[in-house]
PDB file of C-alpha atoms in Angstrom:
ATOM      1  CA  THR A   1       3.055  -8.511  18.247  1.00 67.00           C
ATOM      2  CA  VAL A   2       1.348  -9.283  15.762  1.00 68.00           C
ATOM      3  CA  SER A   3       0.741 -12.767  14.361  1.00 70.00           C
ATOM      4  CA  LYS A   4      -1.780 -12.257  11.993  1.00 67.00           C
ATOM      5  CA  LEU A   5      -2.082  -8.645   9.466  1.00 65.00           C
ATOM      6  CA  ASN A   6      -4.781  -8.306   6.843  1.00 62.00           C
ATOM      7  CA  LEU A   7      -4.375  -5.592   4.663  1.00 60.00           C
ATOM      8  CA  LYS A   8      -7.736  -4.960   2.994  1.00 53.00           C
ATOM      9  CA  LEU A   9      -6.368  -1.713   0.828  1.00 57.00           C
ATOM     10  CA  ALA A  10      -3.805  -4.026  -0.961  1.00 65.00           C
ATOM     11  CA  GLY A  11      -4.702  -3.568  -4.791  1.00 71.00           C
ATOM     12  CA  GLN A  12      -3.780  -2.689  -8.085  1.00 76.00           C
ATOM     13  CA  ALA A  13      -1.571   0.135  -8.415  1.00 83.00           C
ATOM     14  CA  TYR A  14      -3.542   1.892 -11.252  1.00 83.00           C
ATOM     15  CA  ALA A  15      -1.215   2.668 -14.199  1.00 85.00           C
ATOM     16  CA  VAL A  16      -0.662   6.470 -15.585  1.00 89.00           C
ATOM     17  CA  SER A  17       1.976   5.437 -18.553  1.00 91.00           C
ATOM     18  CA  ASP A  18       4.290   2.096 -19.031  1.00 91.00           C
ATOM     19  CA  THR A  19       6.884   4.162 -16.391  1.00 94.00           C
ATOM     20  CA  GLU A  20       4.264   5.177 -13.029  1.00 95.00           C
ATOM     21  CA  SER A  21       0.927   4.307 -11.102  1.00 93.00           C
ATOM     22  CA  ILE A  22      -0.930   5.381  -9.142  1.00 93.00           C
ATOM     23  CA  ALA A  23      -1.276   3.744  -5.430  1.00 91.00           C
ATOM     24  CA  THR A  24      -4.691   2.738  -4.098  1.00 83.00           C
ATOM     25  CA  GLY A  25      -3.281   2.444  -0.440  1.00 85.00           C
ATOM     26  CA  SER A  26       0.063   1.718   1.978  1.00 88.00           C
ATOM     27  CA  ALA A  27       0.301  -2.044  -0.081  1.00 90.00           C
ATOM     28  CA  GLY A  28      -0.475  -3.318  -3.550  1.00 91.00           C
ATOM     29  CA  THR A  29       0.560  -4.761  -6.583  1.00 91.00           C
ATOM     30  CA  ALA A  30       2.221  -3.426  -9.329  1.00 94.00           C
ATOM     31  CA  GLN A  31       4.407  -4.353 -12.379  1.00 94.00           C
ATOM     32  CA  ILE A  32       7.652  -3.095 -14.860  1.00 95.00           C
ATOM     33  CA  HIS A  33       6.632  -3.324 -17.960  1.00 95.00           C
ATOM     34  CA  ALA A  34       8.299  -5.162 -20.271  1.00 93.00           C
ATOM     35  CA  ASN A  35      11.849  -3.455 -21.753  1.00 95.00           C
ATOM     36  CA  ARG A  36      11.590  -0.883 -19.151  1.00 95.00           C
ATOM     37  CA  PRO A  37      14.220  -0.074 -16.452  1.00 96.00           C
ATOM     38  CA  GLU A  38      11.705   1.161 -13.725  1.00 97.00           C
ATOM     39  CA  MET A  39       8.356   1.770 -12.126  1.00 97.00           C
ATOM     40  CA  THR A  40       7.182   4.712 -10.165  1.00 97.00           C
ATOM     41  CA  ILE A  41       4.356   4.062  -7.559  1.00 97.00           C
ATOM     42  CA  TYR A  42       2.773   7.675  -6.835  1.00 96.00           C
ATOM     43  CA  THR A  43       1.128   7.751  -3.092  1.00 93.00           C
ATOM     44  CA  PRO A  44       1.467  10.438  -0.157  1.00 92.00           C
ATOM     45  CA  GLU A  45       2.071   7.544   2.266  1.00 90.00           C
ATOM     46  CA  VAL A  46       5.926   7.785   1.839  1.00 93.00           C
ATOM     47  CA  THR A  47       8.627  10.057   4.259  1.00 92.00           C
ATOM     48  CA  GLU A  48      11.770   9.717   4.676  1.00 92.00           C
ATOM     49  CA  GLU A  49      11.437   7.283   7.020  1.00 92.00           C
ATOM     50  CA  SER A  50       8.723   4.867   5.482  1.00 92.00           C
ATOM     51  CA  LEU A  51      10.071   1.072   4.616  1.00 93.00           C
ATOM     52  CA  ILE A  52       9.536   0.117   1.724  1.00 96.00           C
ATOM     53  CA  TYR A  53       9.247  -4.080   0.811  1.00 96.00           C
ATOM     54  CA  ILE A  54       9.126  -5.095  -2.383  1.00 96.00           C
ATOM     55  CA  THR A  55       8.853  -8.611  -3.704  1.00 94.00           C
ATOM     56  CA  PRO A  56       8.666 -10.114  -6.870  1.00 93.00           C
ATOM     57  CA  VAL A  57       5.610 -11.935  -7.943  1.00 91.00           C
ATOM     58  CA  GLY A  58       6.762 -15.277  -9.448  1.00 87.00           C
ATOM     59  CA  ASN A  59      10.017 -16.347 -11.119  1.00 82.00           C
ATOM     60  CA  THR A  60      12.363 -13.405 -12.127  1.00 77.00           C
ATOM     61  CA  SER A  61      15.834 -13.412 -13.681  1.00 77.00           C
ATOM     62  CA  GLN A  62      16.636 -10.946 -12.002  1.00 81.00           C
ATOM     63  CA  PRO A  63      16.197  -9.067  -8.316  1.00 90.00           C
ATOM     64  CA  ILE A  64      14.203  -5.858  -8.305  1.00 94.00           C
ATOM     65  CA  TYR A  65      15.011  -3.388  -5.450  1.00 95.00           C
ATOM     66  CA  LEU A  66      13.599  -0.145  -4.274  1.00 97.00           C
ATOM     67  CA  LEU A  67      15.737   3.087  -6.679  1.00 96.00           C
ATOM     68  CA  ARG A  68      14.645   5.690  -4.552  1.00 96.00           C
ATOM     69  CA  GLN A  69      12.095   7.347  -2.454  1.00 96.00           C
ATOM     70  CA  ALA A  70      10.242  10.932  -2.595  1.00 96.00           C
ATOM     71  CA  ALA A  71       8.425  11.415   1.029  1.00 95.00           C
ATOM     72  CA  SER A  72       5.016  12.820   0.706  1.00 94.00           C
ATOM     73  CA  GLU A  73       5.338  11.937  -3.146  1.00 96.00           C
ATOM     74  CA  SER A  74       6.723   8.574  -4.971  1.00 96.00           C
ATOM     75  CA  PHE A  75       8.611   5.755  -4.680  1.00 97.00           C
ATOM     76  CA  THR A  76      10.197   4.058  -7.735  1.00 98.00           C
ATOM     77  CA  VAL A  77      10.911  -0.029  -8.449  1.00 98.00           C
ATOM     78  CA  GLY A  78      13.953  -0.235 -10.729  1.00 97.00           C
ATOM     79  CA  ILE A  79      15.313  -3.881 -12.443  1.00 95.00           C
ATOM     80  CA  SER A  80      19.582  -4.275 -13.451  1.00 91.00           C
ATOM     81  CA  LYS A  81      18.990  -4.988 -17.144  1.00 90.00           C
ATOM     82  CA  LEU A  82      15.825  -4.784 -19.107  1.00 92.00           C
ATOM     83  CA  SER A  83      13.507  -7.747 -19.596  1.00 91.00           C
ATOM     84  CA  SER A  84      11.642  -8.654 -22.325  1.00 92.00           C
ATOM     85  CA  LEU A  85       8.487 -10.193 -20.023  1.00 91.00           C
ATOM     86  CA  ASP A  86       6.385  -7.574 -17.526  1.00 93.00           C
ATOM     87  CA  VAL A  87       7.970  -8.019 -13.681  1.00 94.00           C
ATOM     88  CA  PRO A  88       5.073  -8.027 -11.401  1.00 94.00           C
ATOM     89  CA  PHE A  89       5.545  -7.469  -8.338  1.00 95.00           C
ATOM     90  CA  ASN A  90       4.192  -6.640  -5.164  1.00 93.00           C
ATOM     91  CA  TRP A  91       5.136  -3.836  -2.592  1.00 93.00           C
ATOM     92  CA  ILE A  92       3.643  -2.588   1.408  1.00 93.00           C
ATOM     93  CA  ILE A  93       4.689   0.623   3.286  1.00 92.00           C
ATOM     94  CA  ILE A  94       5.430   0.627   7.045  1.00 91.00           C
ATOM     95  CA  ASN A  95       5.061   4.092   9.087  1.00 88.00           C
TER      96      ASN A  95
END
């Protein structure tokens, strides 16, 4: 049972391209850039059994979702149709 959880390592993922970022911890923030369908976050924290929770920041016109995850490598967040605006989101990996 946890009454409060503070994640001091949560930070912005570092972008390496319009569709790829590198995580700085097991939780963080990133964004799917305008006119892009997905964002891949590279992190060794992902396992085959990881639970990855994604929360949009602000009002989005469509849901964002976990598209795929690759153990010890990455996870990818996607949207169903392209947006003319960036779609920011928070994420946390639970192992």
